[in-house]
XYZ file of C-alpha atoms in Angstrom:
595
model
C 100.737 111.444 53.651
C 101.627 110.468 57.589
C 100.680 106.283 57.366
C 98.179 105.344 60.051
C 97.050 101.721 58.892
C 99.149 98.887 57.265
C 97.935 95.943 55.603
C 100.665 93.353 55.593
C 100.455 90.964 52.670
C 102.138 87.935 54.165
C 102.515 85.556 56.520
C 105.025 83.850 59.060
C 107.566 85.543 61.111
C 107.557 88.570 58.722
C 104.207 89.292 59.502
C 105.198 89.252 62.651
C 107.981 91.505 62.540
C 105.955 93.722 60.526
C 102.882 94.287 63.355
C 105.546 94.837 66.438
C 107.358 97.701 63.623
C 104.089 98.815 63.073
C 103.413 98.904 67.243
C 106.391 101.109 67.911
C 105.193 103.741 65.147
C 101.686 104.096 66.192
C 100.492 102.165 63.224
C 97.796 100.119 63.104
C 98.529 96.689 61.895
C 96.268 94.514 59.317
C 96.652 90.904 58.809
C 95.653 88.663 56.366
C 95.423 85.036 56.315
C 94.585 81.474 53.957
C 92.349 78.952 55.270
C 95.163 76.699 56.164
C 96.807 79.953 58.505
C 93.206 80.994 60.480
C 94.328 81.242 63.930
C 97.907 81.561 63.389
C 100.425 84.019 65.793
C 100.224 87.045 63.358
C 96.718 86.955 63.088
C 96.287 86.880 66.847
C 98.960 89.927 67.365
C 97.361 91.955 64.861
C 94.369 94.875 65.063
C 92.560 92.622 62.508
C 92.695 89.733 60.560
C 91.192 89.279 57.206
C 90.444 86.101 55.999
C 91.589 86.177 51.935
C 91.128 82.794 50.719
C 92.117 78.823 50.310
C 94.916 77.747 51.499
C 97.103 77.132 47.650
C 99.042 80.608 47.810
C 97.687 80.998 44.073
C 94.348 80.999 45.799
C 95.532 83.428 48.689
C 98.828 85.688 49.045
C 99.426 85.535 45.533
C 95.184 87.069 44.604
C 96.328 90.454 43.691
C 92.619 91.123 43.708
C 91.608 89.433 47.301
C 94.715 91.174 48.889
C 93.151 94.997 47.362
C 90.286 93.893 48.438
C 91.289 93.009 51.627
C 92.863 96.415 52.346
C 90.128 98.640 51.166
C 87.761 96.752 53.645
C 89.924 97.106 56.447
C 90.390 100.647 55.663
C 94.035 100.697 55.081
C 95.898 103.338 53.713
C 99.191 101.410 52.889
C 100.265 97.836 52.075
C 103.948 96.142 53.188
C 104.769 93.202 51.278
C 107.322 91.745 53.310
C 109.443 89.471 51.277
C 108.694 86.170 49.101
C 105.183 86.218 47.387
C 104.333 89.210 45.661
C 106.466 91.678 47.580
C 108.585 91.568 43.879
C 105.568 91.845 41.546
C 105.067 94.821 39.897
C 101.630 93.953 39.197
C 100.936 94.209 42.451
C 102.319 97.280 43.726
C 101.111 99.243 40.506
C 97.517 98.014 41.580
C 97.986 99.280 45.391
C 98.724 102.596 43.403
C 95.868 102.569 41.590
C 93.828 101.546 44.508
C 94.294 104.723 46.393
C 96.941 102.911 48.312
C 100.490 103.915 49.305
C 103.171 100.830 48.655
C 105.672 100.491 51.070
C 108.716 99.713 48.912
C 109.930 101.259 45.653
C 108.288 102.174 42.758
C 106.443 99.717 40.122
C 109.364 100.643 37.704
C 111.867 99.708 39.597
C 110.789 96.308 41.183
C 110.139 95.551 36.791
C 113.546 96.793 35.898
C 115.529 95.098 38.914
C 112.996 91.735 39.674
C 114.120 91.182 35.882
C 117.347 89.392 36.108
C 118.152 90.298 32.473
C 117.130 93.863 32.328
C 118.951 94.015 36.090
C 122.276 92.984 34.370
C 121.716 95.788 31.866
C 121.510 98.389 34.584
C 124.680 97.084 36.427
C 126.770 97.550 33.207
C 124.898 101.206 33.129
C 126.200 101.805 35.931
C 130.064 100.544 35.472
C 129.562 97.472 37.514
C 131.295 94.466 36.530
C 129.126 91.356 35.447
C 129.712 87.656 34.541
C 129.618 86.618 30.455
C 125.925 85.715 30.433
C 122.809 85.523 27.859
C 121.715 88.663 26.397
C 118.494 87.981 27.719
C 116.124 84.728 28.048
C 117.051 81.654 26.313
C 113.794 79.889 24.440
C 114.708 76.280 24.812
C 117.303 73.688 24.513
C 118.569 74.873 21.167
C 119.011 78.776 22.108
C 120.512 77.514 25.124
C 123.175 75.588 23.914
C 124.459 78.105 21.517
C 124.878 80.887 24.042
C 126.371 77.728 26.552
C 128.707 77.372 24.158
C 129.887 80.953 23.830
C 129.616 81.639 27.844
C 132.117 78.585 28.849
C 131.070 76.030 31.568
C 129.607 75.224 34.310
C 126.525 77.399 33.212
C 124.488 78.709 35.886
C 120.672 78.172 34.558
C 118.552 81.115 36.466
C 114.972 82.305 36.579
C 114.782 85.897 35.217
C 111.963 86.716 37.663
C 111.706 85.692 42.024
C 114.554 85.295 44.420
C 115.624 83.007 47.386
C 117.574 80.609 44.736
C 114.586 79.557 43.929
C 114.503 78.629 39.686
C 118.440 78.130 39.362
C 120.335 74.927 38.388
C 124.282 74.425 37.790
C 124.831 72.735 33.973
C 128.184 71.332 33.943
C 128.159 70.101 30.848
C 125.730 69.475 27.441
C 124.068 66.453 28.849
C 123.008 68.413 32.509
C 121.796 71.394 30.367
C 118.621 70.124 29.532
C 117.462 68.683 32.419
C 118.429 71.834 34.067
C 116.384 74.237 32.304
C 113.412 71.750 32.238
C 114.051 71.956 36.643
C 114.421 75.429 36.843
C 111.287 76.709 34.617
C 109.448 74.286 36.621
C 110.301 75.570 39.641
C 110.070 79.337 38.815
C 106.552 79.200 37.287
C 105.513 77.231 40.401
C 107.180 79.761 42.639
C 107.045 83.129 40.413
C 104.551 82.705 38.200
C 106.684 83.020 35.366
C 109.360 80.582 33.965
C 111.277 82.383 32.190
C 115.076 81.526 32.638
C 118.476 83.071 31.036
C 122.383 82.100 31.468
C 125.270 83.575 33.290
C 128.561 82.262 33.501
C 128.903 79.718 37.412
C 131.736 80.901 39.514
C 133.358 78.577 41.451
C 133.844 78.986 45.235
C 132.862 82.517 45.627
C 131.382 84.426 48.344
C 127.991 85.861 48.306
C 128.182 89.410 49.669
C 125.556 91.533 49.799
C 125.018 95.596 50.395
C 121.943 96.896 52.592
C 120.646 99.800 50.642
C 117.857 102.366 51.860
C 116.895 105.263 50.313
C 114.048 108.061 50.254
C 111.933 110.011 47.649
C 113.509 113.372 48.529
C 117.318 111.618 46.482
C 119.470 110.613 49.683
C 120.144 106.768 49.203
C 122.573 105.132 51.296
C 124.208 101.890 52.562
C 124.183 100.509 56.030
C 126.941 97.661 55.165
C 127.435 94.694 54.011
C 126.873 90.805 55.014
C 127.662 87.309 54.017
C 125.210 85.024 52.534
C 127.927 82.169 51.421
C 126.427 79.204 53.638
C 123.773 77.944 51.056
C 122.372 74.619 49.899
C 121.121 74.956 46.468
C 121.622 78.135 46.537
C 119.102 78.628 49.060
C 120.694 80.779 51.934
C 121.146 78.729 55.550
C 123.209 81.343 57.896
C 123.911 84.788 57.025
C 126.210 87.218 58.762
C 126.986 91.267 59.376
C 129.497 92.249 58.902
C 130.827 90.151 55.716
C 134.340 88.748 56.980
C 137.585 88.811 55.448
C 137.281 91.150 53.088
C 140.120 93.579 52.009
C 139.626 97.343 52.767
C 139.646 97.882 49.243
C 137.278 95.119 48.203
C 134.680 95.970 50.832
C 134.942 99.661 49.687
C 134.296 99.236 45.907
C 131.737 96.650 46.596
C 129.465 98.963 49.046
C 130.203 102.033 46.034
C 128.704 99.973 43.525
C 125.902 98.730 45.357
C 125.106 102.802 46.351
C 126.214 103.967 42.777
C 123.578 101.398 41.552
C 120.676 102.325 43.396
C 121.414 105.976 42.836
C 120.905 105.225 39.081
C 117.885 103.341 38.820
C 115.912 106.014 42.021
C 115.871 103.670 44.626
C 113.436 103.732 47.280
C 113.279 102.354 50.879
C 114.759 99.110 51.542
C 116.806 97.190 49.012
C 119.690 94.826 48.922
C 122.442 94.346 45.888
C 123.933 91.218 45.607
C 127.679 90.644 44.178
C 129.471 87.485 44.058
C 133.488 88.085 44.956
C 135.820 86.236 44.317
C 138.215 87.085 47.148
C 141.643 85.242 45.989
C 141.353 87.449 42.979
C 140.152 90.846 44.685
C 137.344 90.922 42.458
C 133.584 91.382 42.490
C 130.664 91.013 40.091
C 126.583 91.980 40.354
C 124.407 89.389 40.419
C 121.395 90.524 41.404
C 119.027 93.331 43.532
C 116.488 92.113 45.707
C 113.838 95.479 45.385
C 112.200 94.359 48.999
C 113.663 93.680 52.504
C 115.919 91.077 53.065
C 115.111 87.764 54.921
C 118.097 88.673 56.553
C 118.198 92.097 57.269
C 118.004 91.429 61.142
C 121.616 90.975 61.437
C 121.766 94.633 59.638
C 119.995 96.355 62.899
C 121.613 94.416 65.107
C 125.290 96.039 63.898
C 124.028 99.263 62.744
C 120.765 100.186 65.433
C 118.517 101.203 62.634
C 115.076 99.620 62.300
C 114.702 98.769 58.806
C 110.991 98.189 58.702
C 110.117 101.327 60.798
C 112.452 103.191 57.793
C 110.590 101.509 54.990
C 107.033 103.124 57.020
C 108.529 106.383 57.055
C 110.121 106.952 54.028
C 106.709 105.352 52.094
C 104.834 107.784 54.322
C 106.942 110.687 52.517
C 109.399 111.565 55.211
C 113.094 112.128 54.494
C 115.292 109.663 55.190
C 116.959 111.735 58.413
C 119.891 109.374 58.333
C 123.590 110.549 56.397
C 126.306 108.053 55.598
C 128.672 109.140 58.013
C 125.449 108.322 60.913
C 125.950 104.664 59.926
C 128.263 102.804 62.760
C 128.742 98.762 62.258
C 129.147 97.659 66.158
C 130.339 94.187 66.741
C 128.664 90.981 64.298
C 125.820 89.764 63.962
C 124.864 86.030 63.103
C 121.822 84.352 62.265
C 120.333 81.131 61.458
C 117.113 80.242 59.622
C 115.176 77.507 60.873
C 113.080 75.371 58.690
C 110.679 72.460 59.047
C 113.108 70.101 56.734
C 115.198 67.017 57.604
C 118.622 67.610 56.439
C 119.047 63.336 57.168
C 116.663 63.334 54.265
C 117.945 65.388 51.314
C 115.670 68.090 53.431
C 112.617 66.852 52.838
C 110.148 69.355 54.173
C 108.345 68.118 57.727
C 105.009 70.366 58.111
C 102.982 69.161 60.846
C 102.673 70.405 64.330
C 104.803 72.290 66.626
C 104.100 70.150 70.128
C 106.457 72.327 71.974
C 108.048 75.304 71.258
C 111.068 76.843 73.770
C 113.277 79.557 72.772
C 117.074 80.354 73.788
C 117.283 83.430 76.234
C 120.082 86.105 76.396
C 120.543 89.786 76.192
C 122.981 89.030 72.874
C 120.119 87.171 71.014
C 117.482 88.445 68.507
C 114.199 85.527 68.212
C 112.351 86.374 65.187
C 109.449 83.189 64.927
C 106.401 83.141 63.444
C 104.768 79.948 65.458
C 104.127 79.169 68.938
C 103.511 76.065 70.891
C 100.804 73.689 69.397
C 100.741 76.058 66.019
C 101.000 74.468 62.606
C 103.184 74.641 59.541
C 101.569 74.345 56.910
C 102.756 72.333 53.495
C 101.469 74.679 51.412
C 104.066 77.669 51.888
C 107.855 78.411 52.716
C 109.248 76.054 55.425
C 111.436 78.406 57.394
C 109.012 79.227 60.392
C 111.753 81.261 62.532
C 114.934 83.430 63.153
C 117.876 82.985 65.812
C 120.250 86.082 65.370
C 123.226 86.229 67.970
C 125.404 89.622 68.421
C 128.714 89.769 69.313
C 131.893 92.592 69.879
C 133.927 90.053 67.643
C 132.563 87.804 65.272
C 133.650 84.184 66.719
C 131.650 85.744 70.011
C 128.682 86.018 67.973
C 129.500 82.898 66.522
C 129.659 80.695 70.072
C 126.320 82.822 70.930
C 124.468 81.332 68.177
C 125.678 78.146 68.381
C 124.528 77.998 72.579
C 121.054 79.325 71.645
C 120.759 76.374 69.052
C 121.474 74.373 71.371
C 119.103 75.474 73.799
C 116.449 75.834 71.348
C 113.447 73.338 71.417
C 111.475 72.440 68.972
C 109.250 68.836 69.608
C 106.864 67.540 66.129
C 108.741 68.389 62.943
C 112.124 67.616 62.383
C 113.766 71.182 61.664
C 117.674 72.091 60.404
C 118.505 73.309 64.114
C 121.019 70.801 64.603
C 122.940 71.337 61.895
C 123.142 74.369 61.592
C 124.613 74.410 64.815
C 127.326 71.784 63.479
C 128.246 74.374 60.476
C 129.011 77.001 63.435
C 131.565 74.596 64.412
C 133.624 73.899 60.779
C 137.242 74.652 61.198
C 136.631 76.663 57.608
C 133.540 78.608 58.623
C 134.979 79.606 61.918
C 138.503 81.174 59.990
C 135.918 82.248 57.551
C 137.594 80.900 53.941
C 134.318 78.922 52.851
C 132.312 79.723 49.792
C 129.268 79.230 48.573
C 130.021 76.048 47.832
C 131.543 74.231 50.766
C 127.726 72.906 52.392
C 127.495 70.711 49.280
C 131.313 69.564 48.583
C 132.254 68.901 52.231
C 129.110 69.472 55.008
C 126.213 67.827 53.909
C 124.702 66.165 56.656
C 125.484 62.572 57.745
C 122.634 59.936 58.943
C 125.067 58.926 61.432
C 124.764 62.417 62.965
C 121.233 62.383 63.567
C 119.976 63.797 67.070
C 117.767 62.094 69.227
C 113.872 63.554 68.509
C 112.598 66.057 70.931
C 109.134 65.134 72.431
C 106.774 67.872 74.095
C 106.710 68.478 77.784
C 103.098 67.908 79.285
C 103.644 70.894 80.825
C 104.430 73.252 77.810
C 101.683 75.338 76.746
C 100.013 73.973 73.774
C 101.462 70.504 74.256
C 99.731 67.930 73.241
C 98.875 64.949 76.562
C 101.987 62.602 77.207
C 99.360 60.043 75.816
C 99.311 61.474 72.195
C 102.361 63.888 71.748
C 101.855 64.297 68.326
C 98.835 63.601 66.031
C 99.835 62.876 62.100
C 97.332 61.931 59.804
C 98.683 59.289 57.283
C 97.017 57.345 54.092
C 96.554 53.431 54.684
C 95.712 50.801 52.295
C 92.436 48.900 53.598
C 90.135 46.716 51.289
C 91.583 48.138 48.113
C 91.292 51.266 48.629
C 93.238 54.693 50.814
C 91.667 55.160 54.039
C 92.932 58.588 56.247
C 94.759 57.270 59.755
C 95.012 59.398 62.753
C 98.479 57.868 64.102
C 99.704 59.285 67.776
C 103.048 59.161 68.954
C 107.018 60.857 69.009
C 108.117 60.438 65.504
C 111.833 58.555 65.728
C 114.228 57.945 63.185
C 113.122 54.513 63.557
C 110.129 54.822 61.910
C 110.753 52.753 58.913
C 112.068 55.770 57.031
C 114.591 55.172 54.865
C 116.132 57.518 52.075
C 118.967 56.852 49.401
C 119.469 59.830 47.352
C 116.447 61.409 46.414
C 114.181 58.533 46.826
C 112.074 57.785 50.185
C 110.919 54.549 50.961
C 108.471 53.659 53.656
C 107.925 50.687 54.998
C 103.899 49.490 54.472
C 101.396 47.130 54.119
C 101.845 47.775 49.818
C 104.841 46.438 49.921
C 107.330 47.064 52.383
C 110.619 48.763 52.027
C 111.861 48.107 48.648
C 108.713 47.003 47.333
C 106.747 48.358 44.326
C 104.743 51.082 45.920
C 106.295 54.379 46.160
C 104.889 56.439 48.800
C 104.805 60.607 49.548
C 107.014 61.268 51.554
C 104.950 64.799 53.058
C 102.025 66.808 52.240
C 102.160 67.808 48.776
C 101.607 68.379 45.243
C 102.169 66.842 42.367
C 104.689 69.184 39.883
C 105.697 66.899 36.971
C 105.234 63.462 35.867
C 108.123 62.296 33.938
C 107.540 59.206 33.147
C 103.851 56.994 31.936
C 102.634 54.653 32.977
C 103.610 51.222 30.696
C 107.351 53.121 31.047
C 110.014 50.886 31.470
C 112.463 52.742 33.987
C 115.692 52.366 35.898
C 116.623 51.643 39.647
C 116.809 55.545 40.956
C 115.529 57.001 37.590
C 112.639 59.829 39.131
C 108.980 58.759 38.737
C 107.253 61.834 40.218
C 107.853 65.266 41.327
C 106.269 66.772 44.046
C 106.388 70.102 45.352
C 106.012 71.022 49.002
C 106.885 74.333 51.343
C 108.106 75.836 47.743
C 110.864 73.026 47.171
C 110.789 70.071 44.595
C 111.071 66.283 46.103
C 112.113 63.765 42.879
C 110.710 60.526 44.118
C 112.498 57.923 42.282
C 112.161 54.122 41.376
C 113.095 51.785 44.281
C 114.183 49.263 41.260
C 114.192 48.385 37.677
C 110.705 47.262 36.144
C 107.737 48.916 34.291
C 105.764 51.735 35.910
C 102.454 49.403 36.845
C 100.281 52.778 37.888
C 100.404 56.197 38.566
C 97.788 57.394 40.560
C 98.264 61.316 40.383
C 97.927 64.263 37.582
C 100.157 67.047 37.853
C 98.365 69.927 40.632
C 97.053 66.554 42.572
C 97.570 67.790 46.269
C 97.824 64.253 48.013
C 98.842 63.435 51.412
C 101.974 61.243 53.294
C 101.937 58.415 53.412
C 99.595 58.251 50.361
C 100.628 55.481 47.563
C 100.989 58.008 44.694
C 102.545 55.130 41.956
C 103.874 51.086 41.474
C 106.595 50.044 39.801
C 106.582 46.281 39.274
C 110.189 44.672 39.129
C 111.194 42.741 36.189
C 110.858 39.445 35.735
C 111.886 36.337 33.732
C 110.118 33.288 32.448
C 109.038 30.912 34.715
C 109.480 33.153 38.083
C-alpha cells in the first residue's frame, strides 16, 4: 500500500524533520499538537494541524486514543512516531494496526521484545552476542536487589526495563547508594515511560558508547549503514554524538557492526533501528546493551556520511517497498558531528530554562546540517523534552568536522533561555575529546561546567523577527509574596547571571522578599511539577538533605534544605504543577533557648 498521508505523533524538531521527509516524497504531512504547542513551527509547516489535548503529555502525545483519533479524522493512512513518547510502545503501534493504519516502524512484537531491556538481553545471548553479568530479569525491591547486587559485583548500574534516552538509570556504588537508586530510577521511568519497572547489569567503567544504524525491509534484506559515538553524556543522557565512531580497531568495528546486523536479522527487523554496545576499547571488547526499535535522535550524522535519508527509508519500506539499497551501496564519506541543544543551564546542575526564544539566529555554511524545532519569539514549553534543536557539522576528516561545529556554536544565537551552546562548544575543544580517548565518563569526572566560565547572556535584536521591543526583551512571569498570599508577576527584562541566582549542588536559592538568600523559603527554581516529597512536614532535616522533587522538560530537580531546622510547611502534593519563583516549602533553622 503506496503511503499518501502521515500523521506524525510528536512534536519539536522531529516533527519537523518528519513534514520536510514527508515534502520530498509527495506525502502529505499531519501534525498534531497540546494546548501548550498551538501555534508552534511544525504545526505551521504542516498540511494540518490537529489539536489533541492539554498540555501534560499524559493528557496529549502519550493519549493512545486522541492520537487514533486524530489520524482517522485527518484521513491518514499511516502514523510516524518519531522518537521519545510513544514511538517505543507497543500499545500504540498494535492499535494503529488495528485502526486500519499502517505504522511506520517495526512490528508490535518487536518494539515488546527489544523496548524490554530484560527480554532484549535474552535475544542478544540468542544471538551469540556478548552481555554484561546482569539480573535475570526485574528486581522487586530493595531485598531482591541486593541479592542479585551481590552476585553481579559493583558499581551496579540500576536501569529501567522499558524507555530510552538514559532516562530511569542510576550508578549504585555500593549497599548504601542502592536504595536510593532504585527509589530515583522507578521514579523517573514511570514519570517518563509509564512503567517503573527496573533490573541490574553489571557498570563498566570508562567505556565507549558505540552504536550501529540498522535498516531493514519486510521483503528479509536488513542492513547497516555504520556506526557512531555516543560517549559524551551527562547522566547518561547523550550531549554530542559523532559518525563515524573514532578509534576503533578494524577488527573491533567489524564484529561490532556483525552483531548489530546478526541481531536484527534474528528478531525480523524492520525499518529504522539502532543497537547499542558498550566497548571497552583497551581490552578489544564489546558488549549489547540495548536496541532502540525507532530512529535515532541522532541519526542525522548517519545521512550526512552515508547520503541516505533515513526517514524517507522508514516511508518506503512501511509503504511495502523493498529496501533497494545492498551493503556493499553503503559508502561512509568524511565525519559527521553534532550537538544537541537544550533549554538547561549547565552553571546550574542543568536546570531546565523554558521560557521564550527572543531571538533566534542560526550558523550558515555549506558543511552544516540545522535541525530546530523553534523560531524567533516561539516558546519552550516546561512540560516536554528540553532539547529544542540540532547543529550537525561534516567534515573530510573528523577534527574538520570538529572545528566546523565548534564555529557554528559559536555563531549560533539564541537570546531568553539559557541553553548548553556554550559548552558544548568548550567540550569540542578538550585535549581528550579532540585525540578521541574519552569515555562515557569523562563529562562528569573532569568537564563539568565551571560558574567561572559562564558567558555573557545574549539579548534579542529589535530588529530580529519575533523579538520582543528593546523596552521588554523578555517577559517571565514569576510568583510574589504580597499580603500573605502568591500573587503572578509579569517581570520584563535580559535575564543576567546576576539575578540573585545562586546554586550549591542541587539546591537553588533565590533571593526574595520570604527570606532572602539563605533564608527559610525554598523557591522553584522553573516551571514544574511536583514528583516526590521525601520528607513531612514537622521533619527535622539536614543542611543539603532534599526536601522536594520536581520534575520539569522530563528531568528531576532535588531541591534541598538551605540549612538545618524542621520543615515549617510544605505547600505542594506530588502532580502539583506550580510555577518559578513560587514558594513551594519553609524550613525554619534551629534554635536555642533564649534566641
Amino acid at each position: 500500500m503506496k503511503i499518501r498521508s502521515v500523521l506524525i505523533a510528536n512534536r519539536g524538531e522531529i516533527a519537523v524533520r518528519i513534514i520536510r521527509a514527508c515534502r520530498e516524497v509527495g506525502v502529505r504531512a499531519i501534525a498534531v499538537h497540546s494546548e501548550a504547542d498551538a501555534g508552534a513551527l511544525w504545526t505551521r509547516l504542516a498540511d494540518e494541524a490537529v489539536d489533541i489535548g492539554p498540555s501534560p503529555a499524559r493528557e496529549s502525545y502519550l493519549d493512545i486514543d486522541r492520537l487514533i483519533a486524530a489520524a482517522r479524522g485527518s484521513g491518514a493512512d499511516a502514523v510516524h512516531p518519531g522518537y521519545g513518547l510513544l514511538s517505543e510502545s507497543p500499545e500504540f503501534a498494535e492499535a494503529v494496526g488495528k485502526a486500519g493504519l499502517r505504522f511506520i516502524g517495526p512490528s508490535p512484537r518487536v518494539i515488546a521484545t527489544m523496548g524490554d531491556k530484560v527480554e532484549a538481553r535474552k535475544a542478544a545471548v540468542a544471538a551469540g552476542l556478548p552481555v554484561l553479568p546482569g539480573s535475570d530479569g526485574t528486581v522487586e525491591g530493595f531485598d531482591d536487589a541486593i541479592i542479585h547486587a551481590r552476585r553481579i559485583g559493583w558499581p551496579i548500574a540500576v536501569k529501567a526495563s522499558f524507555g530510552g534516552g538514559g532516562r530511569g538509570m542510576r550508578v549504585a556504588h555500593g549497599e548504601e547508594d542502592l536504595k536510593a537508586a532504585l527509589e530515583q530510577a522507578t521514579r523517573e521511568a514511570s514519570a517518563a515511560f509509564g512503567r517503573g519497572e527496573i533490573y541490574l547489569e553489571r557498570y563498566l567503567v570508562r567505556p565507549r558508547h558505540i552504536e550501529v544504524q540498522v535498516l531493514g525491509d519486510g521483503h528479509g534484506a536488513l542492513i547497516h549503514l555504520g556506526d557512531r559515538d555516543c560517549s559524551l553524556q551527562r547522566r547518561h543522557q547523550k550531549l554530542i554524538e559523532e559518525a563515524p565512531a573514532p578509534a576503533l580497531s578494524d577488527g573491533l568495528r567489524s564484529r561490532i557492526l556483525d552483531a548489530a546486523v546478526t541481531l536484527s536479522k534474528n528478531v525480523g527487523y524492520e525499518g529504522a533501528g539502532t543497537v547499542e554496545f558498550l566497548a571497552d576499547v583497551a581490552k578489544d571488547a564489546f558488549y549489547f546493551l540495548e536496541m532502540n526499535t525507532r530512529l535515532q535522535v541522532e541519526h542525522g550524522v548517519t545521512e550526512l556520511v552515508t547520503g541516505i535519508d533515513l526517514v524517507n527509508a522508514q516511508i518506503r519500506v512501511a509503504g511495502g517497498e523493498a529496501l533497494g539499497i545492498a551493503q556493499t551501496d553503503v559508502v561512509t564519506n568524511g565525519c559527521a558531528i553534532q550537538a544537541r541543544i537544550s533549554a538547561e543551564d549547565p552553571w546550574e546542575d542543568f536546570r531546565p530554562t523554558p521560557g521564550r526564544i527572543d531571538d533566534l539566529r542560526l550558523p550558515g555554511g555549506p558543511w552544516l546540517r540545522l535541525d530546530f524545532g523553534v523560531e524567533s519569539g516561539d516558546g519552550i514549553p516546561s512540560f516536554y523534552d528540553s532539547m529544542f534543536g540540532k547543529v550537525q557539522a561534516w567534515g573530510r576528516t573528523r577534527d574538520e568536522a570538529r572545528v566546523r561545529l565548534a564555529r557554528a556554536l559559536d555563531d549560533l544565537v539564541v537570546a531568553g533561555p539559557c541553553t548548553t551552546a556554550p559548552y558544548l562548544r568548550d567540550l569540542l575543544e578538550q585535549p581528550d575529546f579532540a585525540a578521541a580517548v574519552h569515555d562515557t565518563g569523562s563529562v562528569e569526572r573532569e568537564w563539568l561546567p565551571r560558574p567561572a566560565d559562564r558567558p555573557a547572556p545574549v539579548a534579542a535584536t529589535a530588529s530580529s523577527p519575533g523579538a520582543a521591543p528593546a523596552a521588554s526583551i523578555s517577559e517571565r512571569i514569576v510568583s510574589a509574596p504580597w499580603g500573605g498570599q502568591l500573587v503572578d508577576v509579569a517581570v520584563y527584562g535580559v535575564r543576567t547571571s546576576r539575578d540573585a541566582v545562586t546554586s550549591s549542588g542541587s539546591q537553588v536559592e533565590r533571593r526574595s522578599a520570604a527570606g532572602g538568600a539563605g533564608g527559610p523559603a525554598i523557591l522553584a527554581p522553573m516551571d514544574s511539577a511536583v514528583a516526590h516529597t521525601p520528607v513531612e512536614v514537622g521533619e527535622r532535616v539536614e543542611k543539603g538533605a532534599p526536601v522536594l522533587v520536581l520534575e520539569a522538560m522530563k528531568m528531576e530537580v532535588v531541591l534541598a534544605a538551605p540549612h538545618d531546622g524542621v520543615l515549617e510547611a510544605l505547600n505542594v502534593r506530588v502532580g502539583d504543577a506550580v510555577k518559578s519563583g513560587a514558594i513551594v516549602a519553609v524550613v525554619r533553622a534551629y534554635t536555642t533557648p533564649g534566641e
